[in-house]
């Protein structure tokens, strides 16, 4: 529940700051592609990357060494200034609130490129208080620098306390864009016994019943992240914001990456992080709806033009609820089609 009365919720938090968004702007965000902005070679390739990805994120937090934090911040600003991002989102992951770098990350980046920045990803969010602080700070900086479009906040869900407060975090501000699962920090925070970043674990499973003949029993592997992703999806979708799966760090196992992304997609996530160029195409494949499913969903919409009643299609009963399921699929397919002409052809859109 919001701690503010409804009328206050959509008032700008600083004189001269833009009015908050009423809804998260519609955007295709199948992958949030991370780049290290202190790496000049990588930055030189940004013009090639822009048309390949839905979101490009300059990472300032974990994985950037302490002695490169300032170079990364400067590199992000330079990259933002030097490129035209078109329909590709420009995000940054700033350092966490209690770090020595967060304040300068915000002051310098919003001051220099606030008009180009779509979303600030805030790590290690523990409760709504973290969002409210950044919300106020962003409003002050937007006002000071004449930023016209409110900068959104994307939280990383990666502490046990954050998961406990996930619903309040999702509801904290109209500036909330969405949330990503951070399985590495979350595993550590919870005391999980895994050194992996996302994905399954061979020991986490359900053992098949004992057999009368004493034969070998199969351990059916389960998804370690199912509970958290499902909880995050409900918290986000209930507030009209977007849930995302985060990193998958085993770059040698593309099949496992695809399987983890697909579980997230099926459960309601909009996208995942890509940390390696080859994960861009995995995310594109997984988070673009299946052509067969979209064609079937279109049949449902066509058979029920006003979305009510009951019809049979290919032996399956459809009603108002399946019409809504079909609409989720077709709306997403339209966003993909708008970006990729060959998918528009495949979907017949
Ligand atoms: C991401 O930041 C994670 O900790 O998994
Ligand atoms: Mg993390």
Tab-separated table of C-alpha atoms and ligand atoms in Angstrom:
chain	number	residue	atom	x	y	z
A	1	UNK	CA	0.000	0.000	0.000
A	2	UNK	CA	1.195	3.468	-0.806
A	3	UNK	CA	2.047	5.628	2.194
A	4	UNK	CA	0.736	8.672	0.274
A	5	UNK	CA	-2.843	9.679	-0.464
A	6	UNK	CA	-3.771	8.894	-4.083
A	7	UNK	CA	-3.861	12.561	-5.186
A	8	UNK	CA	-0.295	13.105	-4.005
A	9	UNK	CA	0.999	10.018	-5.734
A	10	UNK	CA	1.179	11.625	-9.177
A	11	UNK	CA	2.435	15.056	-8.120
A	12	UNK	CA	6.042	15.906	-9.097
A	13	UNK	CA	8.331	15.661	-6.049
A	14	UNK	CA	10.231	18.849	-6.908
A	15	UNK	CA	9.150	22.184	-8.376
A	16	UNK	CA	10.026	22.073	-12.053
A	17	UNK	CA	10.314	18.270	-12.278
A	18	UNK	CA	8.148	16.569	-14.921
A	19	UNK	CA	4.872	14.960	-13.795
A	20	UNK	CA	5.282	11.227	-13.122
A	21	UNK	CA	4.224	8.698	-15.739
A	22	UNK	CA	0.712	7.343	-15.172
A	23	UNK	CA	1.719	4.036	-16.751
A	24	UNK	CA	5.016	2.422	-17.614
A	25	UNK	CA	5.712	3.524	-21.212
A	26	UNK	CA	5.156	0.665	-23.659
A	27	UNK	CA	8.480	-0.733	-24.834
A	28	UNK	CA	9.894	-3.991	-26.092
A	29	UNK	CA	12.494	-5.036	-23.517
A	30	UNK	CA	13.369	-8.672	-24.215
A	31	UNK	CA	16.969	-8.249	-23.154
A	32	UNK	CA	18.773	-5.703	-21.020
A	33	UNK	CA	22.254	-5.882	-22.491
A	34	UNK	CA	25.004	-4.983	-20.033
A	35	UNK	CA	28.194	-3.215	-21.128
A	36	UNK	CA	31.211	-2.147	-19.038
A	37	UNK	CA	31.533	1.573	-19.841
A	38	UNK	CA	35.199	1.832	-18.781
A	39	UNK	CA	36.158	-0.555	-21.588
A	40	UNK	CA	36.943	1.607	-24.613
A	41	UNK	CA	36.931	-1.309	-27.054
A	42	UNK	CA	33.420	-2.292	-25.999
A	43	UNK	CA	32.234	1.338	-26.129
A	44	UNK	CA	33.552	1.671	-29.689
A	45	UNK	CA	31.155	-1.107	-30.720
A	46	UNK	CA	28.026	0.544	-29.244
A	47	UNK	CA	26.779	1.871	-32.620
A	48	UNK	CA	26.726	-1.753	-33.885
A	49	UNK	CA	25.023	-2.992	-30.716
A	50	UNK	CA	22.198	-0.441	-30.668
A	51	UNK	CA	20.125	-1.987	-33.484
A	52	UNK	CA	20.670	-5.511	-32.119
A	53	UNK	CA	19.318	-5.019	-28.596
A	54	UNK	CA	16.135	-3.708	-26.986
A	55	UNK	CA	17.921	-2.116	-24.022
A	56	UNK	CA	21.544	-1.126	-23.571
A	57	UNK	CA	22.690	-0.741	-19.956
A	58	UNK	CA	25.946	0.809	-18.794
A	59	UNK	CA	26.961	-1.116	-15.700
A	60	UNK	CA	28.622	0.866	-12.920
A	61	UNK	CA	28.094	-1.595	-10.037
A	62	UNK	CA	29.351	-5.142	-9.409
A	63	UNK	CA	31.890	-6.464	-11.957
A	64	UNK	CA	33.378	-2.962	-12.292
A	65	UNK	CA	36.574	-2.816	-10.176
A	66	UNK	CA	36.725	-0.136	-7.479
A	67	UNK	CA	39.568	1.657	-9.265
A	68	UNK	CA	37.542	1.829	-12.502
A	69	UNK	CA	34.282	3.188	-11.014
A	70	UNK	CA	34.924	6.770	-12.076
A	71	UNK	CA	36.165	5.774	-15.517
A	72	UNK	CA	32.992	3.677	-15.949
A	73	UNK	CA	30.794	6.640	-14.993
A	74	UNK	CA	32.665	8.924	-17.416
A	75	UNK	CA	32.558	6.252	-20.111
A	76	UNK	CA	28.794	5.891	-19.727
A	77	UNK	CA	28.269	9.635	-20.048
A	78	UNK	CA	30.496	9.772	-23.131
A	79	UNK	CA	28.678	6.819	-24.731
A	80	UNK	CA	25.289	8.390	-23.993
A	81	UNK	CA	26.404	11.679	-25.547
A	82	UNK	CA	28.026	10.132	-28.598
A	83	UNK	CA	25.207	7.863	-29.763
A	84	UNK	CA	21.648	8.100	-30.992
A	85	UNK	CA	19.771	5.214	-29.376
A	86	UNK	CA	16.570	5.411	-31.440
A	87	UNK	CA	14.029	2.886	-30.139
A	88	UNK	CA	16.656	1.150	-27.987
A	89	UNK	CA	16.374	1.924	-24.275
A	90	UNK	CA	19.316	3.554	-22.499
A	91	UNK	CA	19.706	2.422	-18.892
A	92	UNK	CA	22.422	2.484	-16.277
A	93	UNK	CA	22.972	0.279	-13.228
A	94	UNK	CA	24.300	2.664	-10.595
A	95	UNK	CA	26.212	1.651	-7.501
A	96	UNK	CA	24.155	0.779	-4.445
A	97	UNK	CA	22.833	3.405	-2.057
A	98	UNK	CA	25.361	2.805	0.725
A	99	UNK	CA	28.396	2.822	-1.577
A	100	UNK	CA	30.843	5.738	-1.875
A	101	UNK	CA	29.932	6.128	-5.588
A	102	UNK	CA	26.136	6.293	-5.724
A	103	UNK	CA	25.694	10.023	-5.132
A	104	UNK	CA	28.193	11.084	-7.787
A	105	UNK	CA	26.777	8.485	-10.193
A	106	UNK	CA	23.425	10.224	-9.923
A	107	UNK	CA	24.631	13.847	-9.836
A	108	UNK	CA	26.965	13.483	-12.798
A	109	UNK	CA	24.836	11.245	-15.006
A	110	UNK	CA	21.527	13.070	-14.662
A	111	UNK	CA	23.379	16.387	-14.975
A	112	UNK	CA	25.078	15.381	-18.206
A	113	UNK	CA	22.655	13.025	-19.958
A	114	UNK	CA	19.395	13.078	-17.965
A	115	UNK	CA	17.396	13.737	-21.137
A	116	UNK	CA	18.704	10.595	-22.809
A	117	UNK	CA	18.446	8.265	-19.832
A	118	UNK	CA	15.330	6.094	-19.688
A	119	UNK	CA	15.863	4.002	-16.563
A	120	UNK	CA	18.109	3.848	-13.485
A	121	UNK	CA	18.602	0.289	-12.259
A	122	UNK	CA	19.049	0.350	-8.476
A	123	UNK	CA	20.791	-2.668	-6.942
A	124	UNK	CA	20.214	-4.277	-3.539
A	125	UNK	CA	16.821	-2.636	-2.913
A	126	UNK	CA	15.599	-3.740	0.504
A	127	UNK	CA	12.348	-1.883	0.950
A	128	UNK	CA	10.171	0.988	-0.310
A	129	UNK	CA	12.367	3.480	1.579
A	130	UNK	CA	15.176	2.918	-0.948
A	131	UNK	CA	12.828	3.706	-3.841
A	132	UNK	CA	11.383	6.790	-2.116
A	133	UNK	CA	14.866	8.210	-1.594
A	134	UNK	CA	15.867	7.751	-5.237
A	135	UNK	CA	12.455	9.031	-6.361
A	136	UNK	CA	12.959	12.316	-4.502
A	137	UNK	CA	16.569	12.682	-5.607
A	138	UNK	CA	15.650	12.100	-9.252
A	139	UNK	CA	12.914	14.736	-9.050
A	140	UNK	CA	15.386	17.274	-7.623
A	141	UNK	CA	17.922	16.506	-10.325
A	142	UNK	CA	15.320	16.558	-13.104
A	143	UNK	CA	14.183	19.985	-11.879
A	144	UNK	CA	17.720	21.333	-11.640
A	145	UNK	CA	18.705	20.137	-15.113
A	146	UNK	CA	15.424	20.756	-16.921
A	147	UNK	CA	14.883	17.067	-17.714
A	148	UNK	CA	11.552	16.803	-19.520
A	149	UNK	CA	10.764	13.088	-19.285
A	150	UNK	CA	10.709	11.363	-15.864
A	151	UNK	CA	13.548	8.885	-15.423
A	152	UNK	CA	12.204	5.506	-14.319
A	153	UNK	CA	13.511	3.244	-11.541
A	154	UNK	CA	14.152	-0.474	-11.970
A	155	UNK	CA	14.921	-2.364	-8.731
A	156	UNK	CA	17.068	-5.459	-8.431
A	157	UNK	CA	15.486	-8.035	-6.141
A	158	UNK	CA	18.565	-9.547	-4.591
A	159	UNK	CA	18.356	-9.566	-0.798
A	160	UNK	CA	16.223	-11.613	1.571
A	161	UNK	CA	14.800	-8.388	2.999
A	162	UNK	CA	13.998	-7.141	-0.495
A	163	UNK	CA	12.057	-10.324	-1.253
A	164	UNK	CA	10.191	-9.926	2.040
A	165	UNK	CA	9.198	-6.401	0.973
A	166	UNK	CA	8.726	-7.056	-2.736
A	167	UNK	CA	5.096	-5.924	-2.854
A	168	UNK	CA	5.820	-2.622	-1.112
A	169	UNK	CA	8.818	-2.011	-3.397
A	170	UNK	CA	6.688	-2.562	-6.502
A	171	UNK	CA	4.067	-0.114	-5.200
A	172	UNK	CA	6.452	2.533	-3.836
A	173	UNK	CA	6.369	5.105	-6.646
A	174	UNK	CA	4.861	5.876	-10.054
A	175	UNK	CA	8.492	6.013	-11.156
A	176	UNK	CA	8.795	2.216	-10.815
A	177	UNK	CA	9.476	0.590	-14.171
A	178	UNK	CA	9.953	-2.970	-12.942
A	179	UNK	CA	12.232	-5.364	-11.192
A	180	UNK	CA	14.896	-7.965	-11.990
A	181	UNK	CA	15.756	-11.089	-10.047
A	182	UNK	CA	19.411	-10.975	-8.955
A	183	UNK	CA	20.148	-14.630	-8.203
A	184	UNK	CA	23.815	-14.172	-7.243
A	185	UNK	CA	23.432	-11.596	-4.486
A	186	UNK	CA	20.146	-13.162	-3.428
A	187	UNK	CA	21.737	-16.607	-3.017
A	188	UNK	CA	24.395	-15.066	-0.770
A	189	UNK	CA	21.919	-12.974	1.204
A	190	UNK	CA	19.667	-15.966	1.844
A	191	UNK	CA	22.438	-18.385	2.709
A	192	UNK	CA	21.664	-20.599	-0.276
A	193	UNK	CA	24.420	-23.172	-0.848
A	194	UNK	CA	25.180	-22.570	-4.504
A	195	UNK	CA	28.051	-20.873	-6.297
A	196	UNK	CA	26.077	-20.575	-9.557
A	197	UNK	CA	24.566	-17.389	-10.979
A	198	UNK	CA	21.024	-18.410	-11.858
A	199	UNK	CA	19.908	-21.701	-13.305
A	200	UNK	CA	19.218	-25.007	-11.630
A	201	UNK	CA	21.279	-27.130	-9.278
A	202	UNK	CA	21.665	-30.895	-9.735
A	203	UNK	CA	21.035	-31.577	-6.031
A	204	UNK	CA	17.786	-29.575	-5.756
A	205	UNK	CA	15.058	-31.995	-6.700
A	206	UNK	CA	12.427	-34.517	-5.781
A	207	UNK	CA	13.417	-38.167	-5.510
A	208	UNK	CA	11.125	-40.616	-7.198
A	209	UNK	CA	9.389	-43.134	-4.857
A	210	UNK	CA	11.263	-46.288	-3.876
A	211	UNK	CA	10.642	-49.183	-6.278
A	212	UNK	CA	9.450	-52.604	-5.170
A	213	UNK	CA	12.427	-54.209	-6.885
A	214	UNK	CA	14.865	-51.791	-5.199
A	215	UNK	CA	15.806	-50.372	-8.624
A	216	UNK	CA	17.542	-47.054	-9.169
A	217	UNK	CA	15.451	-43.952	-8.437
A	218	UNK	CA	15.536	-40.728	-10.447
A	219	UNK	CA	16.025	-37.322	-8.833
A	220	UNK	CA	13.862	-34.899	-10.801
A	221	UNK	CA	15.633	-31.562	-10.794
A	222	UNK	CA	13.489	-28.596	-9.691
A	223	UNK	CA	13.819	-24.884	-10.376
A	224	UNK	CA	15.587	-23.163	-7.454
A	225	UNK	CA	14.166	-19.812	-8.541
A	226	UNK	CA	10.546	-20.722	-9.104
A	227	UNK	CA	9.242	-19.332	-5.812
A	228	UNK	CA	11.048	-16.010	-6.102
A	229	UNK	CA	10.256	-15.403	-9.770
A	230	UNK	CA	6.572	-16.196	-9.192
A	231	UNK	CA	6.430	-13.901	-6.152
A	232	UNK	CA	8.149	-11.117	-8.090
A	233	UNK	CA	5.832	-11.540	-11.094
A	234	UNK	CA	2.711	-11.188	-8.928
A	235	UNK	CA	4.126	-8.191	-7.064
A	236	UNK	CA	4.990	-6.451	-10.347
A	237	UNK	CA	1.968	-7.309	-12.475
A	238	UNK	CA	-0.363	-6.309	-9.623
A	239	UNK	CA	1.129	-2.793	-9.875
A	240	UNK	CA	1.331	-2.616	-13.667
A	241	UNK	CA	5.134	-2.786	-13.697
A	242	UNK	CA	7.432	-5.278	-15.418
A	243	UNK	CA	9.248	-8.327	-13.984
A	244	UNK	CA	12.551	-9.573	-15.458
A	245	UNK	CA	14.849	-12.501	-14.951
A	246	UNK	CA	18.420	-11.253	-14.294
A	247	UNK	CA	21.837	-12.761	-15.071
A	248	UNK	CA	22.804	-16.250	-16.187
A	249	UNK	CA	26.568	-16.509	-15.889
A	250	UNK	CA	27.450	-19.938	-17.322
A	251	UNK	CA	28.362	-18.769	-20.831
A	252	UNK	CA	29.326	-22.358	-21.753
A	253	UNK	CA	25.771	-23.662	-21.258
A	254	UNK	CA	23.445	-21.897	-23.676
A	255	UNK	CA	20.789	-24.596	-23.347
A	256	UNK	CA	20.536	-24.042	-19.586
A	257	UNK	CA	20.403	-20.273	-20.126
A	258	UNK	CA	17.578	-20.715	-22.621
A	259	UNK	CA	15.672	-23.018	-20.236
A	260	UNK	CA	15.978	-20.539	-17.350
A	261	UNK	CA	14.897	-17.621	-19.553
A	262	UNK	CA	11.960	-19.659	-20.886
A	263	UNK	CA	10.650	-20.485	-17.403
A	264	UNK	CA	10.738	-16.761	-16.624
A	265	UNK	CA	8.961	-15.924	-19.901
A	266	UNK	CA	6.224	-18.488	-19.312
A	267	UNK	CA	5.686	-17.248	-15.757
A	268	UNK	CA	5.178	-13.637	-16.911
A	269	UNK	CA	8.585	-11.964	-17.207
A	270	UNK	CA	9.184	-9.447	-19.995
A	271	UNK	CA	12.877	-10.148	-20.524
A	272	UNK	CA	16.234	-11.053	-18.999
A	273	UNK	CA	19.744	-9.652	-18.804
A	274	UNK	CA	22.295	-10.467	-21.484
A	275	UNK	CA	25.827	-10.419	-20.141
A	276	UNK	CA	27.474	-11.955	-23.209
A	277	UNK	CA	26.700	-11.080	-26.845
A	278	UNK	CA	25.506	-14.637	-27.494
A	279	UNK	CA	22.772	-14.249	-24.865
A	280	UNK	CA	21.194	-11.484	-26.987
A	281	UNK	CA	19.907	-14.001	-29.515
A	282	UNK	CA	18.859	-16.441	-26.780
A	283	UNK	CA	16.747	-13.735	-25.132
A	284	UNK	CA	15.367	-12.598	-28.489
A	285	UNK	CA	14.250	-16.127	-29.286
A	286	UNK	CA	12.764	-16.847	-25.851
A	287	UNK	CA	11.020	-13.521	-25.154
A	288	UNK	CA	9.449	-13.207	-28.624
A	289	UNK	CA	6.252	-15.260	-28.526
A	290	UNK	CA	6.178	-18.518	-30.465
A	291	UNK	CA	4.805	-18.102	-34.007
A	292	UNK	CA	2.376	-21.064	-33.701
A	293	UNK	CA	0.977	-19.712	-30.421
A	294	UNK	CA	0.549	-16.227	-31.868
A	295	UNK	CA	-1.301	-17.580	-34.921
A	296	UNK	CA	-3.609	-19.542	-32.607
A	297	UNK	CA	-4.097	-16.484	-30.352
A	298	UNK	CA	-5.052	-14.427	-33.423
A	299	UNK	CA	-7.726	-17.012	-34.269
A	300	UNK	CA	-9.197	-16.581	-30.770
A	301	UNK	CA	-9.316	-12.773	-31.116
A	302	UNK	CA	-10.880	-13.028	-34.567
A	303	UNK	CA	-13.497	-15.554	-33.418
A	304	UNK	CA	-14.568	-13.364	-30.477
A	305	UNK	CA	-14.458	-9.763	-31.759
A	306	UNK	CA	-15.928	-8.262	-28.571
A	307	UNK	CA	-14.062	-10.625	-26.245
A	308	UNK	CA	-17.163	-12.318	-24.835
A	309	UNK	CA	-18.977	-15.619	-25.210
A	310	UNK	CA	-17.663	-19.110	-25.849
A	311	UNK	CA	-16.388	-20.683	-29.074
A	312	UNK	CA	-14.562	-23.877	-30.022
A	313	UNK	CA	-11.290	-23.544	-31.950
A	314	UNK	CA	-9.381	-26.670	-33.017
A	315	UNK	CA	-11.326	-28.663	-30.406
A	316	UNK	CA	-10.434	-26.277	-27.568
A	317	UNK	CA	-12.968	-24.188	-25.654
A	318	UNK	CA	-12.372	-20.427	-25.636
A	319	UNK	CA	-14.089	-17.757	-23.561
A	320	UNK	CA	-13.515	-14.262	-22.166
A	321	UNK	CA	-10.509	-15.441	-20.141
A	322	UNK	CA	-8.707	-17.154	-23.013
A	323	UNK	CA	-9.446	-14.032	-25.112
A	324	UNK	CA	-7.407	-12.088	-22.535
A	325	UNK	CA	-4.609	-14.676	-22.673
A	326	UNK	CA	-4.609	-14.368	-26.457
A	327	UNK	CA	-4.450	-10.582	-26.192
A	328	UNK	CA	-1.321	-10.740	-24.005
A	329	UNK	CA	0.332	-12.857	-26.694
A	330	UNK	CA	-0.788	-10.774	-29.681
A	331	UNK	CA	0.035	-7.429	-28.009
A	332	UNK	CA	3.579	-8.668	-27.393
A	333	UNK	CA	3.818	-10.047	-30.932
A	334	UNK	CA	2.832	-6.597	-32.251
A	335	UNK	CA	5.673	-4.970	-30.304
A	336	UNK	CA	8.104	-7.547	-31.687
A	337	UNK	CA	6.688	-7.088	-35.198
A	338	UNK	CA	7.157	-3.325	-34.993
A	339	UNK	CA	10.857	-3.908	-34.370
A	340	UNK	CA	11.523	-6.901	-36.645
A	341	UNK	CA	10.024	-7.015	-40.150
A	342	UNK	CA	10.718	-10.759	-40.567
A	343	UNK	CA	8.795	-11.511	-37.355
A	344	UNK	CA	5.935	-9.282	-38.555
A	345	UNK	CA	5.746	-11.534	-41.614
A	346	UNK	CA	5.873	-14.734	-39.585
A	347	UNK	CA	3.124	-13.513	-37.216
A	348	UNK	CA	1.069	-12.130	-40.123
A	349	UNK	CA	0.909	-8.734	-38.381
B	1	LIG	C1	22.780	-9.521	-9.951
B	1	LIG	O1	23.140	-8.418	-9.660
B	1	LIG	C2	22.891	-10.624	-9.056
B	1	LIG	O2	23.394	-10.397	-7.946
B	1	LIG	O3	22.497	-11.737	-9.457
B	2	LIG	MG1	23.859	-8.301	-7.679
